[in-house]
Amino acid sequence: MANASGFFTHPSFPSLRSRTHVPNGVSGSGFCIFKGINRRVLCSVDGAEKHASPSPSEPRFPRLVAKGCKLIGCGSAVPSLLLSNDDLAKIVDTSDEWIATRTGIRNRRVLSGKDSLTGLAIQAATKALEMAEVGPEDLDLVLMCTSTPDDIFGTAPQIQKALGCTNNPLAYDITAACSGFVLGLVSAACHIRGGGFKNVLVIGADSLSRFVDWTDRGTCILFGDAAGAVVVQACDMEDDGLFSFDLHSDGDGRRHLNASIQETQVDDALGTNGSVLGDFPPKHPSYSCIQMNGKEVFRFAVRCVPQSIESAIQKAGLSASSIDWLLLHQANQRIIDAVATRLKFPPERVISNLANYGNTSAASIPLALDEAVRSGKVKPGHTIATSGFGAGLTWGSAIVRWR
């Protein structure tokens, strides 16, 4: 059985095969676990058959067979404009050596011209669907994990329409910054395991360049724009490829990393006589640039992320030595190295493309996964420990198998 932060343990692991009994009801993780088919109870009264009310122990809804889920396709897209460290050195007091030494970043991609985040997400999603050999008409759900949507009401429905999803599947946004993609994976699993969905498209995409103070060398050197996507598909439990998860948040950490709403002055067109009730009409809001305490975020990441990954590995019934790849949110190479060291992962088993793209927030994990898969580094059957962490503060890990 799972606890409040994980799936039911994978039944294919020899050490856990004895735990094959699956109870009815809802587990501690929030997943509904079902077995069998609901029966209609009949009784005879005065020679006529009548439907009897189900007993309190019998559910009033049809039960579903418990399903597993697996990742079967991935894709990614980045803007055309490349901004190197040398380019930044022309804007702020910095250098390629200074940035690379402290972050591991050499280049980043930034939205410009006619590029849009929605467009990048559509490109990444299309590639993922093609690899998975799943048509848009077969999608049951589109999840857009982003904190920087092109529309404040959400971008997922626009992506659903652009992909040509003829059956009008549910589509909605998930806002959790750099942890967003991991939360999207878990949400996809929830819909598949508990809701009977078959094909779920999970997109991680962000354009943090729009919220960067390009005169602040402490933050402008870090961020880039990108989109990545995966297709998660229902499967039999013996083929389950999403073994466990571990998720957390701490609102107290917001002071270390945020981009808060701020108010501007009332529209000048209203004039001084435009006010009806003192503070009405409301002032036009906008968001501040990203505010970050780098030292505190570093401490948080190197303390909490290894604990989360270890917890997820334990819930999966695995050992660290059985994990093929460590794939972290691409925030800073020093964080990646520190976490890998604490977990005793050798460098050759750590996936990193941070040098080429910088911190792309919710896009960083699927972007790095897509490159690793298409280059042949990650192969079918490989097990990956992945973790996202950042604003909120939020952090979470998942143990997954590729295809």
mmCIF file of C-alpha atoms in Angstrom:
data_model
loop_
_atom_site.group_PDB
_atom_site.id
_atom_site.type_symbol
_atom_site.label_atom_id
_atom_site.label_comp_id
_atom_site.label_asym_id
_atom_site.label_seq_id
_atom_site.Cartn_x
_atom_site.Cartn_y
_atom_site.Cartn_z
ATOM 1 C CA MET A 1 0.000 0.000 0.000
ATOM 2 C CA ALA A 2 1.109 3.541 -0.592
ATOM 3 C CA ASN A 3 1.274 6.283 1.980
ATOM 4 C CA ALA A 4 0.179 9.867 1.477
ATOM 5 C CA SER A 5 2.951 10.600 -0.986
ATOM 6 C CA GLY A 6 3.220 7.568 -3.259
ATOM 7 C CA PHE A 7 1.629 5.049 -5.551
ATOM 8 C CA PHE A 8 0.905 1.483 -4.702
ATOM 9 C CA THR A 9 4.243 -0.277 -4.926
ATOM 10 C CA HIS A 10 4.980 -1.878 -8.258
ATOM 11 C CA PRO A 11 3.808 -5.505 -8.202
ATOM 12 C CA SER A 12 6.560 -6.813 -10.481
ATOM 13 C CA PHE A 13 9.355 -6.428 -7.937
ATOM 14 C CA PRO A 14 10.135 -9.840 -6.380
ATOM 15 C CA SER A 15 10.432 -8.491 -2.843
ATOM 16 C CA LEU A 16 6.905 -7.092 -3.010
ATOM 17 C CA ARG A 17 5.076 -9.855 -4.857
ATOM 18 C CA SER A 18 3.455 -11.057 -1.675
ATOM 19 C CA ARG A 19 1.543 -7.787 -1.518
ATOM 20 C CA THR A 20 -0.870 -8.701 -4.279
ATOM 21 C CA HIS A 21 -4.133 -8.128 -2.441
ATOM 22 C CA VAL A 22 -5.670 -4.872 -3.644
ATOM 23 C CA PRO A 23 -8.413 -3.578 -1.347
ATOM 24 C CA ASN A 24 -11.439 -1.666 -2.483
ATOM 25 C CA GLY A 25 -11.725 2.041 -1.762
ATOM 26 C CA VAL A 26 -9.298 4.929 -1.728
ATOM 27 C CA SER A 27 -5.662 4.574 -0.767
ATOM 28 C CA GLY A 28 -3.692 7.028 1.291
ATOM 29 C CA SER A 29 -2.257 8.459 -1.902
ATOM 30 C CA GLY A 30 -5.709 9.475 -3.090
ATOM 31 C CA PHE A 31 -5.978 6.865 -5.838
ATOM 32 C CA CYS A 32 -9.181 4.879 -6.070
ATOM 33 C CA ILE A 33 -8.314 1.199 -6.202
ATOM 34 C CA PHE A 34 -10.963 -1.043 -7.730
ATOM 35 C CA LYS A 35 -11.519 -4.722 -8.330
ATOM 36 C CA GLY A 36 -14.421 -6.718 -9.676
ATOM 37 C CA ILE A 37 -17.732 -5.511 -11.078
ATOM 38 C CA ASN A 38 -20.488 -3.900 -9.074
ATOM 39 C CA ARG A 39 -23.451 -6.251 -8.666
ATOM 40 C CA ARG A 40 -27.123 -5.343 -8.842
ATOM 41 C CA VAL A 41 -28.867 -6.884 -5.836
ATOM 42 C CA LEU A 42 -32.247 -8.423 -6.550
ATOM 43 C CA CYS A 43 -34.842 -9.728 -4.105
ATOM 44 C CA SER A 44 -38.366 -11.078 -4.360
ATOM 45 C CA VAL A 45 -41.267 -9.400 -2.595
ATOM 46 C CA ASP A 46 -44.767 -10.778 -3.082
ATOM 47 C CA GLY A 47 -43.540 -12.816 -6.005
ATOM 48 C CA ALA A 48 -42.085 -9.812 -7.870
ATOM 49 C CA GLU A 49 -38.421 -9.024 -8.334
ATOM 50 C CA LYS A 50 -37.360 -5.654 -6.997
ATOM 51 C CA HIS A 51 -34.031 -3.884 -6.833
ATOM 52 C CA ALA A 52 -32.730 -3.860 -3.294
ATOM 53 C CA SER A 53 -30.786 -0.945 -1.977
ATOM 54 C CA PRO A 54 -27.084 -1.755 -1.788
ATOM 55 C CA SER A 55 -25.666 -2.297 1.642
ATOM 56 C CA PRO A 56 -23.438 0.422 3.112
ATOM 57 C CA SER A 57 -20.410 -1.725 2.243
ATOM 58 C CA GLU A 58 -21.298 -1.887 -1.454
ATOM 59 C CA PRO A 59 -20.403 1.098 -3.658
ATOM 60 C CA ARG A 60 -23.071 2.753 -5.757
ATOM 61 C CA PHE A 61 -20.846 3.271 -8.797
ATOM 62 C CA PRO A 62 -19.253 0.886 -11.324
ATOM 63 C CA ARG A 63 -15.780 -0.196 -10.346
ATOM 64 C CA LEU A 64 -12.812 0.029 -12.670
ATOM 65 C CA VAL A 65 -9.948 -2.372 -13.086
ATOM 66 C CA ALA A 66 -6.783 -0.875 -11.626
ATOM 67 C CA LYS A 67 -4.463 0.326 -14.396
ATOM 68 C CA GLY A 68 -0.821 1.182 -14.665
ATOM 69 C CA CYS A 69 0.672 3.911 -16.822
ATOM 70 C CA LYS A 70 3.860 4.372 -18.811
ATOM 71 C CA LEU A 71 5.753 7.020 -20.773
ATOM 72 C CA ILE A 72 5.677 6.181 -24.476
ATOM 73 C CA GLY A 73 6.683 9.371 -26.315
ATOM 74 C CA CYS A 74 8.527 12.663 -25.821
ATOM 75 C CA GLY A 75 9.256 15.855 -27.698
ATOM 76 C CA SER A 76 10.712 19.321 -27.182
ATOM 77 C CA ALA A 77 11.080 22.728 -28.793
ATOM 78 C CA VAL A 78 13.186 25.827 -28.134
ATOM 79 C CA PRO A 79 13.128 29.404 -29.502
ATOM 80 C CA SER A 80 15.363 30.283 -32.430
ATOM 81 C CA LEU A 81 17.185 33.135 -30.667
ATOM 82 C CA LEU A 82 20.328 31.966 -28.865
ATOM 83 C CA LEU A 83 21.772 34.226 -26.162
ATOM 84 C CA SER A 84 25.322 33.348 -25.130
ATOM 85 C CA ASN A 85 27.209 34.387 -22.018
ATOM 86 C CA ASP A 86 29.272 36.714 -24.190
ATOM 87 C CA ASP A 87 26.047 38.359 -25.357
ATOM 88 C CA LEU A 88 25.019 38.934 -21.750
ATOM 89 C CA ALA A 89 28.411 40.423 -20.983
ATOM 90 C CA LYS A 90 27.451 43.267 -23.318
ATOM 91 C CA ILE A 91 24.364 43.988 -21.192
ATOM 92 C CA VAL A 92 25.528 43.504 -17.585
ATOM 93 C CA ASP A 93 28.843 43.347 -15.744
ATOM 94 C CA THR A 94 29.651 39.656 -16.217
ATOM 95 C CA SER A 95 31.681 37.260 -18.349
ATOM 96 C CA ASP A 96 31.449 33.804 -19.849
ATOM 97 C CA GLU A 97 33.915 32.461 -17.291
ATOM 98 C CA TRP A 98 32.060 34.014 -14.339
ATOM 99 C CA ILE A 99 28.695 32.575 -15.404
ATOM 100 C CA ALA A 100 29.967 29.136 -16.438
ATOM 101 C CA THR A 101 31.958 28.678 -13.229
ATOM 102 C CA ARG A 102 29.039 29.532 -10.959
ATOM 103 C CA THR A 103 26.160 27.975 -12.898
ATOM 104 C CA GLY A 104 27.434 25.693 -15.638
ATOM 105 C CA ILE A 105 25.429 27.661 -18.210
ATOM 106 C CA ARG A 106 26.935 28.750 -21.533
ATOM 107 C CA ASN A 107 23.862 29.559 -23.642
ATOM 108 C CA ARG A 108 20.114 29.959 -23.338
ATOM 109 C CA ARG A 109 17.217 30.352 -25.810
ATOM 110 C CA VAL A 110 14.846 33.312 -25.529
ATOM 111 C CA LEU A 111 11.468 33.997 -27.122
ATOM 112 C CA SER A 112 11.577 36.777 -29.700
ATOM 113 C CA GLY A 113 9.771 38.015 -32.761
ATOM 114 C CA LYS A 114 6.800 35.842 -33.677
ATOM 115 C CA ASP A 115 7.749 33.031 -31.281
ATOM 116 C CA SER A 116 5.256 32.235 -28.530
ATOM 117 C CA LEU A 117 5.169 29.849 -25.612
ATOM 118 C CA THR A 118 1.993 28.295 -26.975
ATOM 119 C CA GLY A 119 3.725 27.698 -30.296
ATOM 120 C CA LEU A 120 6.671 25.976 -28.598
ATOM 121 C CA ALA A 121 4.285 23.805 -26.588
ATOM 122 C CA ILE A 122 2.436 22.753 -29.747
ATOM 123 C CA GLN A 123 5.719 21.817 -31.443
ATOM 124 C CA ALA A 124 6.879 19.750 -28.472
ATOM 125 C CA ALA A 125 3.484 18.073 -28.139
ATOM 126 C CA THR A 126 3.363 17.179 -31.839
ATOM 127 C CA LYS A 127 6.770 15.488 -31.644
ATOM 128 C CA ALA A 128 5.744 13.553 -28.534
ATOM 129 C CA LEU A 129 2.537 12.329 -30.175
ATOM 130 C CA GLU A 130 4.442 11.263 -33.289
ATOM 131 C CA MET A 131 6.950 9.228 -31.259
ATOM 132 C CA ALA A 132 4.134 7.651 -29.241
ATOM 133 C CA GLU A 133 2.123 6.950 -32.400
ATOM 134 C CA VAL A 134 -0.917 8.455 -30.751
ATOM 135 C CA GLY A 135 -3.243 10.722 -32.710
ATOM 136 C CA PRO A 136 -4.686 13.934 -31.265
ATOM 137 C CA GLU A 137 -8.147 12.402 -31.537
ATOM 138 C CA ASP A 138 -7.067 9.680 -29.092
ATOM 139 C CA LEU A 139 -6.076 12.062 -26.300
ATOM 140 C CA ASP A 140 -8.214 12.087 -23.167
ATOM 141 C CA LEU A 141 -6.415 14.929 -21.382
ATOM 142 C CA VAL A 142 -3.926 17.732 -22.064
ATOM 143 C CA LEU A 143 -1.973 19.108 -19.102
ATOM 144 C CA MET A 144 0.002 22.316 -19.634
ATOM 145 C CA CYS A 145 2.500 22.773 -16.796
ATOM 146 C CA THR A 146 3.515 26.424 -16.861
ATOM 147 C CA SER A 147 3.792 29.500 -14.660
ATOM 148 C CA THR A 148 4.056 31.867 -17.627
ATOM 149 C CA PRO A 149 1.007 31.192 -19.851
ATOM 150 C CA ASP A 150 0.221 33.318 -22.871
ATOM 151 C CA ASP A 151 -3.306 33.697 -21.468
ATOM 152 C CA ILE A 152 -4.009 34.267 -17.773
ATOM 153 C CA PHE A 153 -7.038 31.970 -18.105
ATOM 154 C CA GLY A 154 -4.833 29.101 -19.256
ATOM 155 C CA THR A 155 -3.090 27.883 -22.386
ATOM 156 C CA ALA A 156 -3.962 24.169 -22.437
ATOM 157 C CA PRO A 157 -7.300 24.554 -24.289
ATOM 158 C CA GLN A 158 -5.558 26.531 -27.051
ATOM 159 C CA ILE A 159 -3.017 23.729 -27.441
ATOM 160 C CA GLN A 160 -5.785 21.136 -27.500
ATOM 161 C CA LYS A 161 -7.517 23.014 -30.331
ATOM 162 C CA ALA A 162 -4.301 23.568 -32.311
ATOM 163 C CA LEU A 163 -3.391 19.875 -32.111
ATOM 164 C CA GLY A 164 -6.742 18.936 -33.656
ATOM 165 C CA CYS A 165 -8.276 17.022 -30.756
ATOM 166 C CA THR A 166 -11.661 16.341 -32.320
ATOM 167 C CA ASN A 167 -13.243 14.762 -29.220
ATOM 168 C CA ASN A 168 -12.806 17.878 -27.052
ATOM 169 C CA PRO A 169 -10.740 16.265 -24.280
ATOM 170 C CA LEU A 170 -10.241 18.032 -20.973
ATOM 171 C CA ALA A 171 -7.326 20.473 -21.011
ATOM 172 C CA TYR A 172 -6.061 22.605 -18.138
ATOM 173 C CA ASP A 173 -2.945 24.325 -16.778
ATOM 174 C CA ILE A 174 -0.865 23.368 -13.743
ATOM 175 C CA THR A 175 1.072 26.185 -12.065
ATOM 176 C CA ALA A 176 4.016 25.002 -9.983
ATOM 177 C CA ALA A 177 7.022 26.618 -11.681
ATOM 178 C CA CYS A 178 10.066 24.343 -11.784
ATOM 179 C CA SER A 179 8.202 21.490 -10.071
ATOM 180 C CA GLY A 180 5.338 21.681 -12.547
ATOM 181 C CA PHE A 181 6.313 18.838 -14.837
ATOM 182 C CA VAL A 182 6.691 16.295 -12.021
ATOM 183 C CA LEU A 183 3.282 17.354 -10.688
ATOM 184 C CA GLY A 184 1.940 16.932 -14.222
ATOM 185 C CA LEU A 185 3.218 13.345 -14.350
ATOM 186 C CA VAL A 186 1.550 12.530 -11.049
ATOM 187 C CA SER A 187 -1.676 14.213 -12.180
ATOM 188 C CA ALA A 188 -1.636 12.164 -15.379
ATOM 189 C CA ALA A 189 -1.268 9.004 -13.310
ATOM 190 C CA CYS A 190 -4.191 10.056 -11.112
ATOM 191 C CA HIS A 191 -6.463 10.460 -14.123
ATOM 192 C CA ILE A 192 -5.362 7.152 -15.607
ATOM 193 C CA ARG A 193 -5.419 5.062 -12.429
ATOM 194 C CA GLY A 194 -8.495 6.596 -10.882
ATOM 195 C CA GLY A 195 -10.434 7.983 -13.823
ATOM 196 C CA GLY A 196 -10.047 5.443 -16.586
ATOM 197 C CA PHE A 197 -8.228 7.816 -18.954
ATOM 198 C CA LYS A 198 -6.058 6.157 -21.607
ATOM 199 C CA ASN A 199 -3.800 8.779 -23.217
ATOM 200 C CA VAL A 200 -2.607 11.906 -21.406
ATOM 201 C CA LEU A 201 -0.350 14.576 -22.887
ATOM 202 C CA VAL A 202 1.841 16.309 -20.281
ATOM 203 C CA ILE A 203 3.608 19.490 -21.406
ATOM 204 C CA GLY A 204 6.153 21.489 -19.438
ATOM 205 C CA ALA A 205 6.749 24.960 -20.885
ATOM 206 C CA ASP A 206 7.883 28.314 -19.553
ATOM 207 C CA SER A 207 9.139 31.663 -20.805
ATOM 208 C CA LEU A 208 10.770 33.128 -17.715
ATOM 209 C CA SER A 209 12.741 35.549 -19.895
ATOM 210 C CA ARG A 210 9.627 37.742 -19.839
ATOM 211 C CA PHE A 211 9.939 38.111 -16.064
ATOM 212 C CA VAL A 212 13.685 38.598 -15.774
ATOM 213 C CA ASP A 213 15.341 41.884 -14.844
ATOM 214 C CA TRP A 214 17.981 41.991 -17.557
ATOM 215 C CA THR A 215 20.020 44.487 -15.527
ATOM 216 C CA ASP A 216 20.344 42.062 -12.589
ATOM 217 C CA ARG A 217 23.281 39.762 -13.244
ATOM 218 C CA GLY A 218 22.271 37.549 -10.331
ATOM 219 C CA THR A 219 19.144 36.312 -12.145
ATOM 220 C CA CYS A 220 19.326 37.236 -15.829
ATOM 221 C CA ILE A 221 22.177 34.774 -16.427
ATOM 222 C CA LEU A 222 20.100 31.808 -15.278
ATOM 223 C CA PHE A 223 16.902 31.581 -17.275
ATOM 224 C CA GLY A 224 15.875 30.492 -20.748
ATOM 225 C CA ASP A 225 12.678 29.523 -22.572
ATOM 226 C CA ALA A 226 11.616 26.099 -23.862
ATOM 227 C CA ALA A 227 8.898 23.452 -24.015
ATOM 228 C CA GLY A 228 8.963 19.699 -23.524
ATOM 229 C CA ALA A 229 6.228 17.073 -23.602
ATOM 230 C CA VAL A 230 5.546 13.404 -22.903
ATOM 231 C CA VAL A 231 2.655 11.066 -23.637
ATOM 232 C CA VAL A 232 1.554 8.957 -20.676
ATOM 233 C CA GLN A 233 -0.558 5.934 -21.612
ATOM 234 C CA ALA A 234 -2.615 3.465 -19.600
ATOM 235 C CA CYS A 235 -1.292 -0.075 -19.444
ATOM 236 C CA ASP A 236 -1.701 -3.295 -17.487
ATOM 237 C CA MET A 237 -0.285 -3.161 -13.978
ATOM 238 C CA GLU A 238 2.523 -5.572 -14.817
ATOM 239 C CA ASP A 239 3.779 -3.033 -17.397
ATOM 240 C CA ASP A 240 3.443 -0.040 -15.071
ATOM 241 C CA GLY A 241 6.237 2.472 -15.634
ATOM 242 C CA LEU A 242 5.480 5.136 -13.026
ATOM 243 C CA PHE A 243 6.587 3.420 -9.841
ATOM 244 C CA SER A 244 6.335 6.028 -7.111
ATOM 245 C CA PHE A 245 6.390 9.691 -6.224
ATOM 246 C CA ASP A 246 7.145 12.050 -3.358
ATOM 247 C CA LEU A 247 5.722 15.593 -3.326
ATOM 248 C CA HIS A 248 6.047 18.538 -0.939
ATOM 249 C CA SER A 249 5.574 22.275 -0.599
ATOM 250 C CA ASP A 250 6.506 24.965 1.910
ATOM 251 C CA GLY A 251 4.865 28.353 1.534
ATOM 252 C CA ASP A 252 7.308 29.870 4.007
ATOM 253 C CA GLY A 253 9.988 29.584 1.326
ATOM 254 C CA ARG A 254 8.179 32.019 -0.956
ATOM 255 C CA ARG A 255 10.322 34.825 0.402
ATOM 256 C CA HIS A 256 13.358 33.249 -1.251
ATOM 257 C CA LEU A 257 11.897 32.901 -4.755
ATOM 258 C CA ASN A 258 8.883 34.705 -6.174
ATOM 259 C CA ALA A 259 7.493 36.990 -8.847
ATOM 260 C CA SER A 260 4.680 38.739 -7.015
ATOM 261 C CA ILE A 261 1.819 40.777 -8.403
ATOM 262 C CA GLN A 262 2.223 44.516 -8.099
ATOM 263 C CA GLU A 263 -0.161 47.372 -8.750
ATOM 264 C CA THR A 264 0.384 50.310 -11.052
ATOM 265 C CA GLN A 265 -1.389 53.667 -11.016
ATOM 266 C CA VAL A 266 -4.995 54.026 -12.162
ATOM 267 C CA ASP A 267 -5.310 54.636 -15.880
ATOM 268 C CA ASP A 268 -4.604 58.313 -16.518
ATOM 269 C CA ALA A 269 -7.563 58.417 -18.902
ATOM 270 C CA LEU A 270 -9.896 58.216 -15.911
ATOM 271 C CA GLY A 271 -8.415 61.342 -14.406
ATOM 272 C CA THR A 272 -8.890 62.360 -10.791
ATOM 273 C CA ASN A 273 -12.680 62.378 -11.211
ATOM 274 C CA GLY A 274 -12.747 58.787 -12.465
ATOM 275 C CA SER A 275 -12.716 57.258 -9.018
ATOM 276 C CA VAL A 276 -16.111 56.086 -7.836
ATOM 277 C CA LEU A 277 -15.437 54.614 -4.407
ATOM 278 C CA GLY A 278 -11.980 55.766 -3.386
ATOM 279 C CA ASP A 279 -9.932 52.718 -4.364
ATOM 280 C CA PHE A 280 -12.194 51.852 -7.262
ATOM 281 C CA PRO A 281 -11.597 51.192 -10.164
ATOM 282 C CA PRO A 282 -8.809 48.757 -9.174
ATOM 283 C CA LYS A 283 -5.296 49.592 -10.204
ATOM 284 C CA HIS A 284 -3.953 47.728 -13.206
ATOM 285 C CA PRO A 285 -1.868 44.780 -11.971
ATOM 286 C CA SER A 286 1.375 43.409 -13.350
ATOM 287 C CA TYR A 287 3.991 40.982 -12.103
ATOM 288 C CA SER A 288 7.362 41.932 -10.724
ATOM 289 C CA CYS A 289 10.573 40.501 -12.116
ATOM 290 C CA ILE A 290 11.835 37.287 -10.552
ATOM 291 C CA GLN A 291 13.161 37.869 -7.053
ATOM 292 C CA MET A 292 15.540 35.191 -5.811
ATOM 293 C CA ASN A 293 17.856 34.602 -2.873
ATOM 294 C CA GLY A 294 20.289 32.288 -4.632
ATOM 295 C CA LYS A 295 22.091 31.078 -1.518
ATOM 296 C CA GLU A 296 18.874 30.069 0.238
ATOM 297 C CA VAL A 297 17.491 28.337 -2.839
ATOM 298 C CA PHE A 298 20.750 26.403 -3.174
ATOM 299 C CA ARG A 299 20.581 25.295 0.477
ATOM 300 C CA PHE A 300 16.964 24.260 0.080
ATOM 301 C CA ALA A 301 17.672 22.219 -3.054
ATOM 302 C CA VAL A 302 20.709 20.309 -1.821
ATOM 303 C CA ARG A 303 18.930 19.500 1.466
ATOM 304 C CA CYS A 304 15.421 18.600 0.319
ATOM 305 C CA VAL A 305 15.897 17.077 -3.139
ATOM 306 C CA PRO A 306 18.105 14.125 -2.083
ATOM 307 C CA GLN A 307 15.662 13.310 0.732
ATOM 308 C CA SER A 308 12.750 13.364 -1.706
ATOM 309 C CA ILE A 309 14.495 11.144 -4.253
ATOM 310 C CA GLU A 310 15.550 8.654 -1.582
ATOM 311 C CA SER A 311 11.952 8.532 -0.344
ATOM 312 C CA ALA A 312 10.610 7.905 -3.856
ATOM 313 C CA ILE A 313 13.181 5.160 -4.484
ATOM 314 C CA GLN A 314 12.241 3.484 -1.216
ATOM 315 C CA LYS A 315 8.517 3.640 -2.029
ATOM 316 C CA ALA A 316 9.238 2.022 -5.393
ATOM 317 C CA GLY A 317 10.914 -0.897 -3.640
ATOM 318 C CA LEU A 318 14.184 -0.208 -5.434
ATOM 319 C CA SER A 319 17.770 0.533 -4.494
ATOM 320 C CA ALA A 320 19.756 3.503 -5.773
ATOM 321 C CA SER A 321 22.048 1.116 -7.667
ATOM 322 C CA SER A 322 19.097 -0.085 -9.769
ATOM 323 C CA ILE A 323 18.406 3.439 -11.081
ATOM 324 C CA ASP A 324 19.895 3.969 -14.533
ATOM 325 C CA TRP A 325 19.662 7.756 -14.697
ATOM 326 C CA LEU A 326 19.334 10.745 -12.396
ATOM 327 C CA LEU A 327 17.429 13.567 -14.099
ATOM 328 C CA LEU A 328 17.014 16.731 -12.045
ATOM 329 C CA HIS A 329 15.436 20.054 -12.839
ATOM 330 C CA GLN A 330 18.171 21.945 -14.680
ATOM 331 C CA ALA A 331 18.607 24.906 -12.348
ATOM 332 C CA ASN A 332 22.327 25.118 -11.649
ATOM 333 C CA GLN A 333 25.133 22.644 -12.301
ATOM 334 C CA ARG A 334 26.382 23.086 -8.746
ATOM 335 C CA ILE A 335 23.004 21.929 -7.428
ATOM 336 C CA ILE A 336 22.951 18.963 -9.808
ATOM 337 C CA ASP A 337 26.467 17.943 -8.771
ATOM 338 C CA ALA A 338 25.753 18.373 -5.055
ATOM 339 C CA VAL A 339 22.582 16.269 -5.189
ATOM 340 C CA ALA A 340 24.299 13.555 -7.254
ATOM 341 C CA THR A 341 27.169 13.446 -4.767
ATOM 342 C CA ARG A 342 24.840 13.085 -1.777
ATOM 343 C CA LEU A 343 22.984 10.277 -3.540
ATOM 344 C CA LYS A 344 26.278 8.694 -4.679
ATOM 345 C CA PHE A 345 25.308 8.825 -8.346
ATOM 346 C CA PRO A 346 28.371 8.765 -10.631
ATOM 347 C CA PRO A 347 28.553 11.669 -13.126
ATOM 348 C CA GLU A 348 28.129 9.338 -16.105
ATOM 349 C CA ARG A 349 24.635 8.441 -14.845
ATOM 350 C CA VAL A 350 23.482 12.047 -14.469
ATOM 351 C CA ILE A 351 21.602 13.720 -17.346
ATOM 352 C CA SER A 352 22.391 17.403 -17.848
ATOM 353 C CA ASN A 353 21.874 19.787 -20.760
ATOM 354 C CA LEU A 354 21.934 22.926 -18.615
ATOM 355 C CA ALA A 355 24.947 24.375 -20.461
ATOM 356 C CA ASN A 356 22.931 24.800 -23.661
ATOM 357 C CA TYR A 357 19.599 26.045 -22.328
ATOM 358 C CA GLY A 358 19.880 27.397 -18.788
ATOM 359 C CA ASN A 359 17.004 27.071 -16.346
ATOM 360 C CA THR A 360 13.843 26.543 -18.409
ATOM 361 C CA SER A 361 11.599 25.933 -15.367
ATOM 362 C CA ALA A 362 8.828 23.390 -16.051
ATOM 363 C CA ALA A 363 10.353 22.578 -19.448
ATOM 364 C CA SER A 364 13.771 21.523 -18.163
ATOM 365 C CA ILE A 365 13.055 17.873 -17.288
ATOM 366 C CA PRO A 366 11.110 16.910 -20.451
ATOM 367 C CA LEU A 367 13.577 18.881 -22.602
ATOM 368 C CA ALA A 368 16.544 16.992 -21.152
ATOM 369 C CA LEU A 369 14.665 13.683 -21.338
ATOM 370 C CA ASP A 370 13.812 14.217 -25.003
ATOM 371 C CA GLU A 371 17.423 14.942 -25.924
ATOM 372 C CA ALA A 372 18.646 11.922 -23.950
ATOM 373 C CA VAL A 373 16.103 9.623 -25.624
ATOM 374 C CA ARG A 374 16.689 10.861 -29.160
ATOM 375 C CA SER A 375 20.474 10.658 -28.736
ATOM 376 C CA GLY A 376 20.183 7.022 -27.647
ATOM 377 C CA LYS A 377 21.427 7.639 -24.109
ATOM 378 C CA VAL A 378 18.126 6.668 -22.480
ATOM 379 C CA LYS A 379 16.866 3.362 -23.856
ATOM 380 C CA PRO A 380 13.611 1.429 -23.421
ATOM 381 C CA GLY A 381 13.517 -0.237 -20.037
ATOM 382 C CA HIS A 382 15.802 2.280 -18.335
ATOM 383 C CA THR A 383 14.680 3.498 -14.925
ATOM 384 C CA ILE A 384 14.951 7.223 -14.171
ATOM 385 C CA ALA A 385 14.854 9.087 -10.862
ATOM 386 C CA THR A 386 13.638 12.592 -11.630
ATOM 387 C CA SER A 387 13.021 15.581 -9.392
ATOM 388 C CA GLY A 388 11.696 19.111 -9.818
ATOM 389 C CA PHE A 389 12.137 21.912 -7.306
ATOM 390 C CA GLY A 390 11.665 25.644 -7.126
ATOM 391 C CA ALA A 391 9.191 28.434 -6.571
ATOM 392 C CA GLY A 392 6.461 27.943 -4.044
ATOM 393 C CA LEU A 393 8.581 26.528 -2.584
ATOM 394 C CA THR A 394 7.619 23.177 -4.093
ATOM 395 C CA TRP A 395 9.583 20.037 -4.751
ATOM 396 C CA GLY A 396 8.823 16.516 -5.849
ATOM 397 C CA SER A 397 10.364 13.348 -7.231
ATOM 398 C CA ALA A 398 9.152 10.437 -9.334
ATOM 399 C CA ILE A 399 10.653 7.094 -10.304
ATOM 400 C CA VAL A 400 9.755 6.224 -13.883
ATOM 401 C CA ARG A 401 10.678 3.733 -16.558
ATOM 402 C CA TRP A 402 11.088 4.861 -20.132
ATOM 403 C CA ARG A 403 8.654 2.943 -22.370
#
